[in-house]
MMTF fields as JSON, N, C-alpha, C and O atoms, coordinates in Angstrom:
{
  "mmtfVersion": "1.0.0",
  "mmtfProducer": "UNKNOWN",
  "numBonds": 450,
  "numAtoms": 452,
  "numGroups": 113,
  "numChains": 1,
  "numModels": 1,
  "chainsPerModel": [1],
  "groupsPerChain": [113],
  "chainIdList": ["A"],
  "bondAtomList": [4, 2, 8, 6, 12, 10, 16, 14, 20, 18, 24, 22, 28, 26, 32, 30, 36, 34, 40, 38, 44, 42, 48, 46, 52, 50, 56, 54, 60, 58, 68, 66, 72, 70, 76, 74, 80, 78, 84, 82, 88, 86, 92, 90, 96, 94, 100, 98, 104, 102, 108, 106, 112, 110, 116, 114, 120, 118, 124, 122, 128, 126, 132, 130, 136, 134, 140, 138, 144, 142, 148, 146, 152, 150, 156, 154, 160, 158, 164, 162, 168, 166, 172, 170, 176, 174, 180, 178, 184, 182, 188, 186, 192, 190, 196, 194, 200, 198, 204, 202, 208, 206, 212, 210, 216, 214, 220, 218, 224, 222, 228, 226, 232, 230, 236, 234, 240, 238, 244, 242, 248, 246, 252, 250, 256, 254, 260, 258, 264, 262, 268, 266, 272, 270, 276, 274, 280, 278, 284, 282, 288, 286, 292, 290, 296, 294, 300, 298, 304, 302, 308, 306, 312, 310, 316, 314, 320, 318, 324, 322, 328, 326, 332, 330, 336, 334, 340, 338, 344, 342, 348, 346, 352, 350, 356, 354, 360, 358, 364, 362, 368, 366, 372, 370, 376, 374, 380, 378, 384, 382, 388, 386, 392, 390, 396, 394, 400, 398, 404, 402, 408, 406, 412, 410, 416, 414, 420, 418, 424, 422, 428, 426, 432, 430, 436, 434, 440, 438, 444, 442, 448, 446],
  "bondOrderList": [1, 1, 1, 1, 1, 1, 1, 1, 1, 1, 1, 1, 1, 1, 1, 1, 1, 1, 1, 1, 1, 1, 1, 1, 1, 1, 1, 1, 1, 1, 1, 1, 1, 1, 1, 1, 1, 1, 1, 1, 1, 1, 1, 1, 1, 1, 1, 1, 1, 1, 1, 1, 1, 1, 1, 1, 1, 1, 1, 1, 1, 1, 1, 1, 1, 1, 1, 1, 1, 1, 1, 1, 1, 1, 1, 1, 1, 1, 1, 1, 1, 1, 1, 1, 1, 1, 1, 1, 1, 1, 1, 1, 1, 1, 1, 1, 1, 1, 1, 1, 1, 1, 1, 1, 1, 1, 1, 1, 1, 1, 1],
  "groupList": [{"groupName": "UNK", "atomNameList": ["N", "CA", "C", "O"], "elementList": ["N", "C", "C", "O"], "formalChargeList": [0, 0, 0, 0], "bondAtomList": [1, 0, 2, 1, 3, 2], "bondOrderList": [1, 1, 2], "singleLetterCode": "X", "chemCompType": "L-PEPTIDE LINKING"}],
  "groupTypeList": [0, 0, 0, 0, 0, 0, 0, 0, 0, 0, 0, 0, 0, 0, 0, 0, 0, 0, 0, 0, 0, 0, 0, 0, 0, 0, 0, 0, 0, 0, 0, 0, 0, 0, 0, 0, 0, 0, 0, 0, 0, 0, 0, 0, 0, 0, 0, 0, 0, 0, 0, 0, 0, 0, 0, 0, 0, 0, 0, 0, 0, 0, 0, 0, 0, 0, 0, 0, 0, 0, 0, 0, 0, 0, 0, 0, 0, 0, 0, 0, 0, 0, 0, 0, 0, 0, 0, 0, 0, 0, 0, 0, 0, 0, 0, 0, 0, 0, 0, 0, 0, 0, 0, 0, 0, 0, 0, 0, 0, 0, 0, 0, 0],
  "groupIdList": [1, 2, 3, 4, 5, 6, 7, 8, 9, 10, 11, 12, 13, 14, 15, 16, 17, 18, 19, 20, 21, 22, 23, 24, 25, 26, 27, 28, 29, 30, 31, 32, 33, 34, 35, 36, 37, 38, 39, 40, 41, 42, 43, 44, 45, 46, 47, 48, 49, 50, 51, 52, 53, 54, 55, 56, 57, 58, 59, 60, 61, 62, 63, 64, 65, 66, 67, 68, 69, 70, 71, 72, 73, 74, 75, 76, 77, 78, 79, 80, 81, 82, 83, 84, 85, 86, 87, 88, 89, 90, 91, 92, 93, 94, 95, 96, 97, 98, 99, 100, 101, 102, 103, 104, 105, 106, 107, 108, 109, 110, 111, 112, 113],
  "secStructList": [7, 3, 3, 7, 6, 6, 6, 7, 7, 3, 3, 7, 1, 7, 7, 7, 7, 7, 4, 4, 4, 2, 2, 2, 2, 2, 2, 2, 2, 2, 2, 2, 2, 2, 4, 4, 4, 6, 6, 1, 1, 7, 7, 7, 7, 7, 7, 7, 7, 4, 4, 4, 1, 7, 7, 1, 7, 7, 7, 1, 2, 2, 2, 2, 2, 2, 2, 2, 2, 2, 2, 2, 2, 2, 2, 2, 2, 2, 2, 6, 2, 2, 2, 2, 2, 2, 2, 2, 2, 2, 6, 1, 2, 2, 2, 2, 2, 2, 2, 2, 2, 2, 2, 2, 2, 2, 2, 2, 2, 2, 6, 7, 7],
  "xCoordList": [0.541, -0.365, 0.397, 1.368, 0.392, 0.967, 0.999, 0.217, 2.579, 2.692, 3.155, 3.94, 2.063, 2.504, 3.695, 3.417, 4.774, 5.882, 6.146, 7.173, 5.092, 6.138, 4.649, 4.644, 3.501, 2.59, 3.537, 3.828, 3.929, 4.681, 2.953, 2.799, 1.808, 1.796, 1.211, 1.395, 0.289, 0.042, -0.733, -1.163, -1.903, -3.426, -3.164, -2.238, -4.164, -4.687, -6.704, -7.554, -6.554, -7.901, -8.803, -9.696, -9.003, -9.623, -10.993, -10.793, -12.642, -13.367, -13.498, -14.266, -12.91, -13.145, -12.137, -11.905, -10.428, -8.898, -8.643, -7.455, -9.639, -8.705, -9.531, -9.044, -10.757, -11.087, -10.442, -9.92, -9.531, -8.092, -7.13, -6.345, -6.593, -5.595, -5.283, -4.209, -6.724, -7.354, -6.954, -6.673, -6.953, -7.646, -6.216, -6.166, -5.258, -3.945, -3.594, -3.611, -3.326, -2.351, -3.324, -2.581, -4.202, -4.821, -4.678, -5.3, -3.941, -3.518, -2.189, -1.756, -1.415, -0.095, 0.7, 1.523, -0.312, -0.589, -0.906, -0.19, -1.857, -1.855, -1.089, -0.42, -0.264, 0.907, 1.689, 1.591, 2.255, 2.718, 2.918, 3.929, 1.821, 1.009, 1.401, 1.579, 1.481, 0.806, 3.334, 3.804, 4.04, 4.69, 5.894, 6.831, 5.065, 5.399, 4.995, 5.244, 4.498, 3.7, 5.366, 5.629, 6.112, 6.863, 7.939, 8.836, 8.012, 9.081, 8.534, 9.159, 7.119, 6.321, 6.086, 5.391, 6.884, 6.83, 5.305, 4.952, 4.816, 4.59, 5.575, 6.626, 5.799, 5.82, 5.282, 4.856, 5.341, 4.89, 5.487, 6.703, 4.73, 5.895, 5.35, 4.336, 6.991, 6.916, 5.749, 6.455, 4.704, 4.692, 5.607, 6.267, 5.681, 6.458, 6.28, 5.284, 7.27, 6.594, 5.896, 6.004, 4.837, 4.465, 5.448, 5.813, 5.668, 6.83, 7.473, 7.78, 7.476, 8.048, 7.297, 7.748, 6.034, 4.214, 4.564, 5.776, 4.341, 4.537, 5.413, 6.356, 5.287, 5.817, 6.419, 6.935, 6.291, 6.693, 8.575, 9.252, 9.021, 9.878, 10.109, 10.127, 10.425, 10.518, 10.309, 10.968, 9.16, 9.198, 10.275, 9.934, 11.046, 11.766, 12.905, 12.842, 13.654, 15.0, 14.101, 13.989, 13.533, 12.725, 11.886, 11.756, 10.987, 10.508, 11.822, 11.965, 12.343, 13.369, 14.546, 14.938, 14.751, 15.222, 13.907, 14.389, 12.21, 11.809, 11.515, 11.36, 11.529, 11.779, 12.394, 11.759, 13.997, 15.125, 14.831, 15.262, 14.127, 14.463, 13.15, 13.017, 12.501, 11.329, 11.937, 11.78, 12.888, 12.931, 14.933, 15.763, 14.465, 16.156, 15.192, 15.461, 14.512, 13.469, 12.556, 12.263, 12.426, 11.846, 12.618, 12.265, 13.946, 15.164, 15.296, 15.359, 15.302, 15.645, 14.374, 14.524, 13.389, 11.754, 11.6, 10.555, 12.053, 12.127, 13.306, 13.096, 15.128, 15.503, 15.023, 15.819, 14.522, 13.401, 12.3, 12.006, 11.942, 10.818, 11.619, 11.322, 12.733, 13.951, 14.043, 13.233, 15.008, 15.362, 14.335, 14.365, 12.96, 11.545, 11.205, 10.634, 11.351, 10.492, 12.063, 11.773, 13.179, 14.661, 14.353, 14.277, 14.185, 13.778, 12.389, 12.141, 11.74, 10.583, 10.316, 9.496, 11.553, 11.464, 12.301, 11.721, 13.532, 14.213, 13.61, 14.348, 12.953, 11.76, 10.691, 10.261, 10.851, 9.103, 10.697, 10.595, 11.79, 12.584, 12.789, 12.655, 13.178, 13.696, 12.484, 12.279, 11.117, 9.526, 9.556, 9.012, 10.399, 9.365, 10.738, 10.529, 11.833, 12.451, 12.67, 13.251, 11.731, 11.812, 10.772, 11.385, 9.505, 7.934, 8.305, 8.165, 8.918, 9.724, 10.73, 10.527, 11.184, 12.279, 10.845, 10.124, 10.539, 9.27, 8.161, 7.514, 7.99, 7.165, 8.356, 7.941, 9.533, 9.783, 10.438, 10.417, 10.943, 10.468, 9.378, 9.388, 8.007, 6.978, 6.901, 6.439, 7.423, 7.551, 8.13, 7.512, 9.251, 10.02, 10.198, 11.081, 9.111, 8.846, 7.618, 7.628, 6.314, 5.518, 6.374, 6.568, 6.775, 7.641, 9.078, 10.086, 8.924, 9.957, 8.425, 8.796, 7.752, 6.352, 5.95, 5.001],
  "yCoordList": [-1.087, 0.03, 1.291, 0.863, 2.535, 3.596, 3.937, 3.761, 4.642, 5.071, 6.919, 7.569, 7.288, 8.513, 8.846, 9.325, 8.548, 9.049, 9.669, 9.423, 10.979, 11.426, 11.498, 11.937, 10.596, 9.878, 8.496, 7.978, 8.045, 6.687, 5.722, 5.085, 5.807, 5.47, 4.942, 5.785, 3.537, 2.748, 2.635, 2.224, 3.033, 2.711, 1.994, 1.973, 1.101, -0.098, 0.257, 1.145, -0.905, -0.792, -1.393, -1.977, -1.532, -1.139, 0.19, 1.397, -0.652, 0.527, 1.838, 1.825, 3.28, 3.963, 4.773, 5.478, 3.37, 4.199, 4.874, 5.195, 5.577, 6.207, 8.306, 9.43, 7.683, 9.399, 9.643, 10.602, 8.21, 8.499, 8.479, 8.115, 8.526, 8.731, 10.334, 10.933, 10.809, 12.076, 13.243, 14.387, 12.843, 13.819, 13.188, 13.547, 12.557, 12.374, 13.502, 14.712, 13.037, 13.69, 15.912, 16.82, 16.093, 17.473, 17.626, 18.642, 16.881, 17.576, 17.958, 18.792, 17.09, 17.052, 18.766, 19.624, 18.339, 19.875, 21.092, 22.028, 21.329, 22.687, 22.612, 23.642, 21.135, 21.149, 22.253, 23.389, 22.238, 22.444, 23.83, 24.244, 24.294, 25.943, 27.087, 28.297, 26.074, 26.674, 27.251, 28.386, 26.019, 26.018, 27.273, 27.964, 26.967, 27.784, 29.985, 30.907, 29.99, 31.231, 32.147, 33.328, 30.799, 31.939, 32.117, 32.776, 31.022, 32.045, 33.156, 34.119, 32.971, 34.14, 35.416, 36.248, 35.741, 37.198, 36.288, 35.761, 36.08, 35.946, 36.179, 35.839, 36.589, 36.671, 37.008, 38.114, 35.868, 35.976, 36.817, 36.669, 38.082, 38.626, 37.266, 36.852, 37.086, 36.312, 37.419, 38.222, 37.202, 37.37, 37.633, 36.644, 38.427, 38.469, 37.151, 36.477, 36.629, 35.376, 36.025, 36.922, 34.544, 35.887, 36.002, 36.989, 34.966, 35.311, 37.161, 37.752, 37.412, 38.667, 39.713, 40.848, 39.391, 40.613, 40.153, 40.027, 39.795, 39.913, 40.675, 40.939, 41.334, 42.511, 42.646, 43.638, 40.68, 40.649, 40.171, 40.625, 38.83, 38.405, 37.464, 37.319, 36.232, 34.927, 33.965, 34.135, 32.747, 32.551, 31.534, 30.878, 31.305, 30.475, 29.726, 29.521, 29.562, 28.689, 28.174, 28.896, 26.949, 26.98, 28.01, 28.043, 29.172, 29.718, 30.628, 30.644, 31.052, 31.744, 31.295, 32.109, 29.971, 28.62, 28.982, 29.513, 28.618, 27.977, 29.748, 29.842, 30.65, 31.6, 32.179, 32.689, 31.972, 32.263, 31.459, 31.95, 29.992, 28.781, 30.096, 30.319, 30.615, 31.339, 32.493, 32.728, 33.127, 34.658, 34.12, 34.709, 32.881, 31.82, 31.779, 31.934, 31.615, 30.627, 32.367, 32.769, 32.881, 34.225, 35.278, 36.002, 35.076, 35.42, 35.156, 35.613, 34.265, 33.008, 33.457, 34.47, 33.217, 33.701, 35.614, 36.079, 35.894, 37.466, 37.678, 38.389, 36.494, 37.092, 35.677, 35.698, 35.14, 34.677, 35.345, 34.962, 36.709, 37.335, 38.839, 39.397, 38.985, 39.939, 39.618, 39.948, 38.957, 37.955, 38.067, 38.704, 37.105, 36.966, 39.102, 39.277, 40.191, 41.191, 41.997, 43.181, 41.928, 42.204, 41.236, 41.864, 40.066, 39.371, 40.33, 41.114, 39.687, 40.956, 42.076, 42.36, 43.019, 44.053, 43.822, 43.75, 43.674, 43.321, 42.45, 42.409, 42.074, 41.039, 42.339, 42.234, 43.495, 44.855, 45.41, 45.107, 45.939, 47.077, 46.733, 47.43, 45.278, 44.822, 44.583, 44.484, 44.364, 44.345, 45.818, 45.91, 46.853, 48.04, 48.732, 49.607, 48.29, 48.071, 48.234, 48.759, 47.366, 45.815, 47.015, 47.975, 47.276, 47.788, 48.945, 49.202, 50.422, 51.51, 50.6, 51.006, 50.054, 50.285, 49.825, 50.823, 49.311, 48.596, 49.785, 50.047, 50.533, 51.431, 52.493, 53.284, 52.498, 53.518, 53.56, 54.433, 52.502, 51.164, 51.93, 53.028, 51.254, 52.022, 53.35, 53.55, 54.14, 55.644, 55.774, 56.396, 55.188, 55.706, 54.817, 54.977, 53.966, 53.404, 54.428, 55.044, 54.812, 55.758, 56.953, 57.3, 57.468, 58.582, 58.563, 59.218, 57.638, 57.991, 56.459, 55.307, 56.545, 56.367, 57.911, 57.916],
  "zCoordList": [-0.074, 0.383, -0.131, -0.755, -0.146, 0.25, 1.841, 2.775, 1.653, 2.932, 2.863, 2.173, 4.113, 4.658, 5.906, 7.005, 5.537, 5.932, 6.79, 7.424, 7.219, 7.822, 9.593, 10.743, 8.461, 10.341, 10.495, 11.572, 9.235, 9.902, 10.224, 11.266, 9.106, 8.882, 7.781, 6.903, 7.079, 5.891, 5.992, 7.07, 4.478, 4.115, 3.419, 2.608, 3.691, 3.353, 2.5, 2.558, 1.922, 0.496, 1.795, 1.181, 2.791, 4.083, 4.167, 4.302, 4.012, 4.278, 4.817, 5.779, 4.486, 6.144, 6.136, 7.118, 4.843, 5.522, 5.11, 5.076, 4.486, 2.612, 3.958, 4.076, 4.511, 5.355, 5.449, 4.881, 7.078, 8.236, 7.368, 8.244, 6.618, 5.559, 5.173, 5.121, 4.909, 4.422, 5.608, 5.251, 7.077, 8.091, 8.658, 9.834, 8.405, 9.322, 7.988, 8.214, 6.792, 5.935, 6.112, 6.482, 5.918, 6.205, 7.652, 7.961, 9.079, 9.941, 10.126, 10.921, 9.102, 8.396, 8.03, 8.35, 7.157, 6.732, 7.255, 6.901, 8.057, 9.168, 9.484, 9.402, 10.281, 11.177, 10.09, 10.554, 9.095, 8.22, 7.323, 6.755, 7.392, 7.533, 8.675, 8.537, 10.092, 11.304, 11.052, 10.968, 11.031, 11.043, 10.399, 10.798, 9.079, 8.194, 8.426, 7.648, 9.466, 9.545, 10.544, 10.771, 10.873, 11.599, 11.144, 11.669, 9.149, 8.466, 7.896, 7.45, 7.923, 6.346, 6.922, 6.339, 8.584, 9.474, 10.066, 9.011, 10.571, 12.082, 13.007, 12.465, 14.146, 15.422, 16.717, 17.049, 17.486, 18.622, 19.423, 19.539, 20.305, 21.515, 23.095, 23.658, 23.139, 23.84, 26.123, 26.732, 26.535, 27.568, 29.079, 29.398, 29.708, 30.665, 31.549, 31.288, 32.735, 33.43, 34.764, 35.6, 34.206, 35.879, 37.159, 37.798, 37.262, 38.915, 39.141, 40.177, 38.369, 38.216, 38.447, 38.602, 38.489, 38.962, 40.028, 39.854, 41.066, 42.76, 43.146, 42.401, 44.693, 44.815, 45.83, 46.344, 46.404, 47.77, 47.262, 46.339, 48.59, 47.681, 47.901, 49.124, 47.166, 46.669, 47.951, 48.977, 47.792, 49.251, 49.591, 50.575, 49.274, 49.21, 47.878, 46.666, 48.723, 47.17, 45.815, 44.824, 45.903, 44.391, 44.348, 43.124, 44.868, 44.335, 43.551, 42.328, 44.112, 43.649, 41.898, 41.062, 41.917, 41.756, 40.247, 39.246, 40.246, 39.459, 38.392, 37.174, 39.223, 38.859, 37.538, 36.615, 37.637, 37.042, 36.277, 35.233, 35.877, 35.165, 34.176, 32.972, 35.28, 33.924, 32.708, 31.51, 34.134, 33.812, 31.87, 31.177, 32.136, 31.538, 30.022, 28.83, 30.455, 29.077, 28.316, 27.19, 29.707, 28.657, 27.799, 26.867, 28.536, 27.288, 25.927, 24.786, 26.583, 24.635, 24.256, 23.572, 24.364, 23.919, 23.351, 22.896, 23.418, 23.648, 22.286, 21.303, 22.655, 21.444, 20.225, 19.286, 20.151, 19.946, 18.475, 17.343, 19.507, 18.989, 17.923, 16.867, 18.966, 18.027, 16.851, 15.984, 16.682, 15.448, 14.551, 13.498, 15.224, 13.92, 13.817, 12.741, 14.39, 13.228, 13.319, 13.145, 13.459, 12.612, 11.388, 10.331, 11.281, 9.273, 8.639, 7.723, 9.77, 9.199, 8.586, 7.713, 9.466, 8.708, 7.679, 6.596, 7.651, 6.578, 5.353, 4.369, 5.301, 4.69, 3.033, 1.884, 4.315, 4.402, 3.663, 2.474, 3.847, 3.487, 1.645, 0.639, 1.898, -0.156, -0.295, -1.505, 0.543, 0.205, -0.943, -2.043, -0.202, -0.542, -1.521, -2.362, -1.298, -2.097, -4.187, -5.137, -3.739, -5.139, -5.351, -5.816, -5.184, -5.904, -5.907, -7.103, -5.163, -5.526, -7.167, -8.311, -7.025, -8.354, -9.216, -9.224, -9.543, -10.72, -10.724, -11.738, -9.4, -9.959, -10.673, -11.52, -10.393, -11.288, -12.705, -13.572, -12.662, -14.871, -14.934, -15.491, -14.184, -14.586, -15.369, -16.492, -14.564, -14.262, -15.796, -16.66, -16.011, -16.422, -18.09, -18.933, -18.116, -20.03, -20.153, -21.219, -19.078, -19.807, -19.894, -21.058, -19.26, -19.738, -20.781, -20.517, -22.05, -23.045, -23.441, -23.213, -23.68, -24.76, -25.737, -26.522]
}
């Protein structure tokens, strides 16, 4: 039979198996599309860890260490966000330069007619 490598499932000729295979294929496509948004300019700003919103001192060392780990994760997420928005800005700049160049070419063609 046919293989769906991504899911590691084999289709069969049993009744109803085509429907299951379509669900799996569309599910995989959905995941790929979602992953594509990260590369297509969708940047998700991370939220600050909840633990930093408290005004009181840490309850104990475990509380401190947990919050520290959340802050380290927040730093990593913030760096990814900054990289993403910088990439998005560079893409927008490139597109604008290209659009402007196309407009200049069109203007010049009209001017030379």
